[in-house]
mmCIF file of C-alpha atoms in Angstrom:
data_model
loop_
_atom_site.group_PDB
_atom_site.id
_atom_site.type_symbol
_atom_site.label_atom_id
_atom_site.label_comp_id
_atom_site.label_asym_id
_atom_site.label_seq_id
_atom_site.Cartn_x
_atom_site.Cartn_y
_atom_site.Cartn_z
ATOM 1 C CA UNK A 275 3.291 50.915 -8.889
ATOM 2 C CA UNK A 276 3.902 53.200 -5.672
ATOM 3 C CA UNK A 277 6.518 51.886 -3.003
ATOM 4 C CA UNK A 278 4.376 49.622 -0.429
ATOM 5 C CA UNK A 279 5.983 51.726 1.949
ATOM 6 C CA UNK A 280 3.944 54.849 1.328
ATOM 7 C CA UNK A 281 1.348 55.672 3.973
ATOM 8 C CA UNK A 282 -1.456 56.950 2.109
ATOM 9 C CA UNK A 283 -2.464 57.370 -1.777
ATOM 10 C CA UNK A 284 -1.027 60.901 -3.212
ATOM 11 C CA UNK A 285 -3.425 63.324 -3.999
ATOM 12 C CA UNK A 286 -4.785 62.954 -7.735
ATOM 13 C CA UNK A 287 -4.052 65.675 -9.982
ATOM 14 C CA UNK A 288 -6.910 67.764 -10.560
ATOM 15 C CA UNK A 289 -8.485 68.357 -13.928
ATOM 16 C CA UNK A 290 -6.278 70.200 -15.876
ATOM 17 C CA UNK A 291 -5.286 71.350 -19.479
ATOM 18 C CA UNK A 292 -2.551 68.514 -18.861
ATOM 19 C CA UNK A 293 -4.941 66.183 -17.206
ATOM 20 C CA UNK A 294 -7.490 65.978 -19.900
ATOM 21 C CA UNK A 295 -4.895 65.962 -22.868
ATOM 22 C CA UNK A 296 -3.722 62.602 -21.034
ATOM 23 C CA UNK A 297 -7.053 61.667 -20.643
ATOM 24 C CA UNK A 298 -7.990 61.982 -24.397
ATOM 25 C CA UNK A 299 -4.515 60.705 -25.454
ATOM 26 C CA UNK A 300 -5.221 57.362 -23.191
ATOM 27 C CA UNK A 301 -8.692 56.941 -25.224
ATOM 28 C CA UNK A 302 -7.404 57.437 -28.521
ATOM 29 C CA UNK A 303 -4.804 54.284 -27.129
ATOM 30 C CA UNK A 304 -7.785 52.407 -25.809
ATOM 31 C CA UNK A 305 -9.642 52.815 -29.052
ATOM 32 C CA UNK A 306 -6.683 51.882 -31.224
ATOM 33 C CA UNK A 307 -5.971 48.826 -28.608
ATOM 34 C CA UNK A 308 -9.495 47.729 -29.029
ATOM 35 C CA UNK A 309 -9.029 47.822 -32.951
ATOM 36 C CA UNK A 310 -5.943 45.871 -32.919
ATOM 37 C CA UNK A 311 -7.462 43.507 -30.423
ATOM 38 C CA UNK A 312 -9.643 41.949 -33.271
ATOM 39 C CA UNK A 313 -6.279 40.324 -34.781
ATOM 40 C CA UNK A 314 -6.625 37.830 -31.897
ATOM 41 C CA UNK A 315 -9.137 34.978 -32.559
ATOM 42 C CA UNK A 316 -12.675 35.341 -31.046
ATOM 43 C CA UNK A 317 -14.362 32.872 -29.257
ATOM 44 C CA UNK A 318 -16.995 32.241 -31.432
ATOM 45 C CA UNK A 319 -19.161 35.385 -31.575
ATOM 46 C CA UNK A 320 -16.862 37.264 -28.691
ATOM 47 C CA UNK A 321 -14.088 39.540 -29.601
ATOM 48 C CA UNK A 322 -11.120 39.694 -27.209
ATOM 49 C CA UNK A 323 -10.508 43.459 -25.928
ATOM 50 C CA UNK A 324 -7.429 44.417 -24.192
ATOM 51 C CA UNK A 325 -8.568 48.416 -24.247
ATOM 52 C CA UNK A 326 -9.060 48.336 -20.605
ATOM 53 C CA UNK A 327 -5.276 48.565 -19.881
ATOM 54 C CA UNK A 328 -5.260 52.001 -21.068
ATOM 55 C CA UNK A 329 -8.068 52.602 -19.370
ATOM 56 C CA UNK A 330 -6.815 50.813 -15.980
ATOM 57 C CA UNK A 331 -3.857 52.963 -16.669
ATOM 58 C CA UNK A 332 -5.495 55.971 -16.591
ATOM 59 C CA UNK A 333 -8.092 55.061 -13.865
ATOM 60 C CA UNK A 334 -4.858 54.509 -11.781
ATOM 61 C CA UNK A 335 -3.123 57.689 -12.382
ATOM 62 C CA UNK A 336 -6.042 60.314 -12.343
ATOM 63 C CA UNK A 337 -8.723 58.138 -10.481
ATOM 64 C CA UNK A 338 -11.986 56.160 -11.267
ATOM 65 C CA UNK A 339 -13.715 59.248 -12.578
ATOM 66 C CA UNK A 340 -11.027 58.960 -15.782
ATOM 67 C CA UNK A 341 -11.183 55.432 -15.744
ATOM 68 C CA UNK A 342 -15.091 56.140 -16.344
ATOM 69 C CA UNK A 343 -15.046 58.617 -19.127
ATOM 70 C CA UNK A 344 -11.917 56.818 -21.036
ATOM 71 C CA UNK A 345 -14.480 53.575 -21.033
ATOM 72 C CA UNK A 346 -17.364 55.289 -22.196
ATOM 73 C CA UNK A 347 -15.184 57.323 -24.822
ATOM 74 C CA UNK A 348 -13.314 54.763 -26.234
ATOM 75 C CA UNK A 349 -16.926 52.069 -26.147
ATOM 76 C CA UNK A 350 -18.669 55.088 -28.152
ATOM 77 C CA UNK A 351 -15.664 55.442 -30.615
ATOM 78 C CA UNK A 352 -15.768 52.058 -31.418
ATOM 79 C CA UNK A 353 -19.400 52.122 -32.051
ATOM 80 C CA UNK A 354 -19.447 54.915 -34.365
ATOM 81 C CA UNK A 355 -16.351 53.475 -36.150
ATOM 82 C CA UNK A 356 -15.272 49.643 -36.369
ATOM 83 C CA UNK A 357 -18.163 48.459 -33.822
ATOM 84 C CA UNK A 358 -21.232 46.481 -35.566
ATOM 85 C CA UNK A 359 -22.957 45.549 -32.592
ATOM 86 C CA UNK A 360 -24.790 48.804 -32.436
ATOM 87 C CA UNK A 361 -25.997 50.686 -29.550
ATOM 88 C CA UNK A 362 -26.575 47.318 -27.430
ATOM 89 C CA UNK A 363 -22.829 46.156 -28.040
ATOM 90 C CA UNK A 364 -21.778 49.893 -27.503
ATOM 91 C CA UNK A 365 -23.744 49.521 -23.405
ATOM 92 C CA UNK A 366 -22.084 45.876 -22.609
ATOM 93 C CA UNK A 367 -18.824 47.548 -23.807
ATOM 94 C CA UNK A 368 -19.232 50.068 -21.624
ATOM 95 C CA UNK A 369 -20.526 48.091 -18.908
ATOM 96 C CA UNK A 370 -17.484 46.093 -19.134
ATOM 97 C CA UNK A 371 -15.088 47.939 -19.089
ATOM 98 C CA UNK A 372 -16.337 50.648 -16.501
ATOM 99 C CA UNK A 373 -17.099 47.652 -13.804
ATOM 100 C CA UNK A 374 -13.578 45.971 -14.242
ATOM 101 C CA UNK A 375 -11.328 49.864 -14.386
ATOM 102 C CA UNK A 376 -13.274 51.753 -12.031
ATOM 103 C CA UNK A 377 -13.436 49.670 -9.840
ATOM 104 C CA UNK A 378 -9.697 48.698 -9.791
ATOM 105 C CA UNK A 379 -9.164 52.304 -10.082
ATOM 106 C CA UNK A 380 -11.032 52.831 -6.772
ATOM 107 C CA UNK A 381 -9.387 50.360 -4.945
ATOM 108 C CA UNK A 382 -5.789 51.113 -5.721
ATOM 109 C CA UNK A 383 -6.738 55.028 -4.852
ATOM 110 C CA UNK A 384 -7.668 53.409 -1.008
ATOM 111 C CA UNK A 385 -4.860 51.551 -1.323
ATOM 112 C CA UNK A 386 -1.890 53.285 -3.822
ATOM 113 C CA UNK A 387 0.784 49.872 -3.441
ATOM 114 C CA UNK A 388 1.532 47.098 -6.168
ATOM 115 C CA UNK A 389 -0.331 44.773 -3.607
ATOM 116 C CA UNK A 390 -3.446 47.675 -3.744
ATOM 117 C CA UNK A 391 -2.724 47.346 -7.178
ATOM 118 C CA UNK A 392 -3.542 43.586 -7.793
ATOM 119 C CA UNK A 393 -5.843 43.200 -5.259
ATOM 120 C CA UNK A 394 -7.951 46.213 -7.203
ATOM 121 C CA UNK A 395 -7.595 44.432 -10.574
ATOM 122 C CA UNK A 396 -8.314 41.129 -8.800
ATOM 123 C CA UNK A 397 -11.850 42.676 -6.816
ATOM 124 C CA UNK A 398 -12.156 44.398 -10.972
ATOM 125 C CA UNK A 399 -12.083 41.066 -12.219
ATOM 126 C CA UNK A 400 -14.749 39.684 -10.276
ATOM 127 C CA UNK A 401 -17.005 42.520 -10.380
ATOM 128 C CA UNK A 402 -17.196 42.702 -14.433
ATOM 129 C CA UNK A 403 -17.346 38.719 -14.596
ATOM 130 C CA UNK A 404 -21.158 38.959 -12.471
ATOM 131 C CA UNK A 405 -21.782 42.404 -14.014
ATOM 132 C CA UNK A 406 -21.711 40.609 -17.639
ATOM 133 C CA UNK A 407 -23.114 37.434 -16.525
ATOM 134 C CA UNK A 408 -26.432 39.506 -15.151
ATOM 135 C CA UNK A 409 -26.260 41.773 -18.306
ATOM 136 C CA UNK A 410 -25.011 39.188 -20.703
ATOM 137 C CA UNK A 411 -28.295 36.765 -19.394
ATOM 138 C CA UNK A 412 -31.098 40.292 -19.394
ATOM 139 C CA UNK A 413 -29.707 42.117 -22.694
ATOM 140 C CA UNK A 414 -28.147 39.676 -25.448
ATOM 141 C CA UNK A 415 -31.343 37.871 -26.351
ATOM 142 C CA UNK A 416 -32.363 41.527 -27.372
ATOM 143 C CA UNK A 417 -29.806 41.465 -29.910
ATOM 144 C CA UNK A 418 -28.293 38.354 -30.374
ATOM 145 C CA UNK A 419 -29.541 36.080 -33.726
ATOM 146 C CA UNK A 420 -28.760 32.608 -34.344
ATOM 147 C CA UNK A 421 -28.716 30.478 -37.156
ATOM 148 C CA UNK A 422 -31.929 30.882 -38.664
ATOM 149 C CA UNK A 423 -31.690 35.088 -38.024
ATOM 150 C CA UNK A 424 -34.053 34.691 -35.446
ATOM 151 C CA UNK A 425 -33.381 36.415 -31.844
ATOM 152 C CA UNK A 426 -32.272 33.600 -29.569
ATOM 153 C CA UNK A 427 -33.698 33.111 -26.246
ATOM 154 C CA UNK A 428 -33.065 33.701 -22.770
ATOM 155 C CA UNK A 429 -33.208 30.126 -21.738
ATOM 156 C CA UNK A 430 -30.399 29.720 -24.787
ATOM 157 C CA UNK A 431 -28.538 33.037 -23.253
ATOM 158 C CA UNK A 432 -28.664 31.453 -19.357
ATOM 159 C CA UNK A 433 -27.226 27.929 -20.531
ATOM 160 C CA UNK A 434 -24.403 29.684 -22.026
ATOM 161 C CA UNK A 435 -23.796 32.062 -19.320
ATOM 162 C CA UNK A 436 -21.242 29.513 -16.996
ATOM 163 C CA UNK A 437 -20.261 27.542 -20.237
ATOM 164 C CA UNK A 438 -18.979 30.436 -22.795
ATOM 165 C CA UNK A 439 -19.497 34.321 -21.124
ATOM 166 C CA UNK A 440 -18.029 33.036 -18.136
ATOM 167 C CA UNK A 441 -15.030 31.379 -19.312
ATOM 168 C CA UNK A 442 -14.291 34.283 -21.737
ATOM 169 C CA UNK A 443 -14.598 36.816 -19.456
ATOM 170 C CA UNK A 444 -12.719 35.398 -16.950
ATOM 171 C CA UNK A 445 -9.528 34.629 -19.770
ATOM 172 C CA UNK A 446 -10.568 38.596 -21.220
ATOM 173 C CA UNK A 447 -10.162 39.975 -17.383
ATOM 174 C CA UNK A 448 -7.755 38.052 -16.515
ATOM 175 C CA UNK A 449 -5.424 39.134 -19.578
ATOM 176 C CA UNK A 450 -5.811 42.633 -19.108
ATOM 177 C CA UNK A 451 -5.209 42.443 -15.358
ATOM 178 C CA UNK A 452 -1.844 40.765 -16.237
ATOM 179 C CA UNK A 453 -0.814 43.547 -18.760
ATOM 180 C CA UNK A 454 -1.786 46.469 -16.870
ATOM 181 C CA UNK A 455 0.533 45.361 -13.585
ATOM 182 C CA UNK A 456 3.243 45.079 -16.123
ATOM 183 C CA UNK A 457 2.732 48.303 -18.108
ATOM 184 C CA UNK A 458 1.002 50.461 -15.560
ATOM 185 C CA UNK A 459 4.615 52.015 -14.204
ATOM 186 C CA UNK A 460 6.845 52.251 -17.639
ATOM 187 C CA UNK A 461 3.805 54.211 -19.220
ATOM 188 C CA UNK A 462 3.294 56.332 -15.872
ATOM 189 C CA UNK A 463 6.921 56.938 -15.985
ATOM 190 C CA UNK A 464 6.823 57.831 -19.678
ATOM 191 C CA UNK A 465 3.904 60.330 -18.975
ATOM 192 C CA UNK A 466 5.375 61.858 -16.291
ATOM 193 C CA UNK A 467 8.394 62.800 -18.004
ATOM 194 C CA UNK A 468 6.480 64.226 -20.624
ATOM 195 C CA UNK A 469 5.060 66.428 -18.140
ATOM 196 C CA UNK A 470 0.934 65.104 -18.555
ATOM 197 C CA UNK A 471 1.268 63.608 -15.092
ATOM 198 C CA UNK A 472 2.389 65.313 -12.360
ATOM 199 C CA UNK A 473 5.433 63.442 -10.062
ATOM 200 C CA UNK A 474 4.723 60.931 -7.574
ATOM 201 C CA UNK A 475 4.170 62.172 -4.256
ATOM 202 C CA UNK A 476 5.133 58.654 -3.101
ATOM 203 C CA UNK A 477 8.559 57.150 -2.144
ATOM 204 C CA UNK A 478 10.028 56.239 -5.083
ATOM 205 C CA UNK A 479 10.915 52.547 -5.537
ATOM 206 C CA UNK A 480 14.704 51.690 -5.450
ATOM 207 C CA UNK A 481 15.136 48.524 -7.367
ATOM 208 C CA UNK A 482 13.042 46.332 -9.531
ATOM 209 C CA UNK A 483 10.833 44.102 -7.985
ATOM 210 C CA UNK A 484 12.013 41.185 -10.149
ATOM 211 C CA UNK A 485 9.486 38.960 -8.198
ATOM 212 C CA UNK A 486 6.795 41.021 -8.840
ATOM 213 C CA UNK A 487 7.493 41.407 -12.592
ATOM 214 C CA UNK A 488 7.667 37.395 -12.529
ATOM 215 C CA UNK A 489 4.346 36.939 -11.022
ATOM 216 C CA UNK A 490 3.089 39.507 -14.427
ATOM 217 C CA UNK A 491 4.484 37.805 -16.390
ATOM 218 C CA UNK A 492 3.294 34.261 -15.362
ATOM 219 C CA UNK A 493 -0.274 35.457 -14.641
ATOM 220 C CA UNK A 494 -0.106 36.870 -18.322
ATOM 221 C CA UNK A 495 1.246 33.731 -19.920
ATOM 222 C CA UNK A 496 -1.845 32.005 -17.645
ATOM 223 C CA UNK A 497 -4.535 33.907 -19.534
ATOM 224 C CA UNK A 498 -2.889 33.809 -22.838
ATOM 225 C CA UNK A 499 -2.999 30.405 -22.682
ATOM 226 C CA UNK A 500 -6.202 29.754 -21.653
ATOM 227 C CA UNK A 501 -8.183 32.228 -23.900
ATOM 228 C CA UNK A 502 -6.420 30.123 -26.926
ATOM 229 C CA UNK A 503 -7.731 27.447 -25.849
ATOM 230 C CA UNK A 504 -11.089 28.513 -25.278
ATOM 231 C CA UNK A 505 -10.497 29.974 -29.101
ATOM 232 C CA UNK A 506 -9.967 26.567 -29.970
ATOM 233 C CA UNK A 507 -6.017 27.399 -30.977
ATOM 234 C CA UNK A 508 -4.165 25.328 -28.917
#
């Protein structure tokens, strides 16, 4: 993250050859992410997906516009590919992940400082948690079956809305919020001396912020913890 210090957010670096190879690199990561993310144990019929650090990651570097079209990439990839929730699993993907990384992208562009930075993941959070719960309660008894193979309901859909989507989307957020403030600058820095992204305009941060990194770490170990449980591990 960019020195609090720094008075306004650096220009973004305009679309480039360099700009979209990062940009296609960072959905190839988000669609590999989102593969590997099925490992960890699903809350009955909902898969974990920690793909929207890559996308955060790029929504923070090149803007929400990236953020955008590395969501709707990597949601289409996986439909095509590993996905079997069809078109209707490829839209909530989408939905998903766009709400939570653009707008985090678009508040940390207003705001370019590790407290822009969590306060934009934090505002992300929220927004995807009532952007799922509205599209969660109007779209999954389109595709949703139960037991019997039938469609389920809406009135089955609403009771689960504050009882399972909420509670998983929270832990799902929550996670990736966690892992983006603690990957976000080693993977910026990586990039940058690779040449895809161009240097920080910024002041560059002197030391550390061990308290900061503490706070990542504890918020991650927080969500970890409580998406096991609602996985019924621990």
């Amino acid at each position: 993250m960019s020195n609090p210090a720094a008075a306004q957010s650096p220009a973004r670096p305009r679309m480039d050859t360099k700009t979209v190879t990062s940009i296609a690199m960072l959905t190839g990561i988000s669609v590999i992410i989102a593969w590997m993310s099925k490992l960890m144990p699903p809350v009955m019929f909902l898969d974990f997906d920690f793909k929207h650090v890559a996308v955060c990651i790029g929504g923070f570097t090149f803007g929400p516009l990236a953020a955008a079209v590395i969501g709707v990439l990597a949601s289409f990839i996986e439909m095509i590919t590993f996905s079997h929730t069809g078109p209707w699993g490829f839209l909530m993907n989408a939905l998903g992940t766009c709400s939570f990384c653009c707008t985090a992208s678009w508040v940390y562009q207003k705001r370019h400082t590790k407290q822009g930075a969590v306060l934009g993941l934090g505002l992300g959070l929220a927004c995807m948690i009532v952007v799922m719960l509205l599209w969660n309660y109007f779209i999954t008894p389109l595709y949703m079956t139960g037991a019997s193979g039938e469609l389920v309901s809406r009135s089955t859909v609403a009771a689960m809305l504050p009882t399972l989507f909420f509670p998983f989307n929270l832990a799902k957020g929550g996670m990736n919020m966690a892992a983006t403030l603690l990957l976000y600058k080693p993977v910026v820095t990586a990039l940058r001396k690779s040449g895809l992204v161009p240097p920080s305009q910024s002041a560059p941060e002197k030391k550390l912020n061990a308290g900061f990194l503490l706070f990542s770490l504890a918020l991650l170990a927080t969500f970890v913890t409580f998406a096991l449980v609602l996985a019924g591990v621990i």
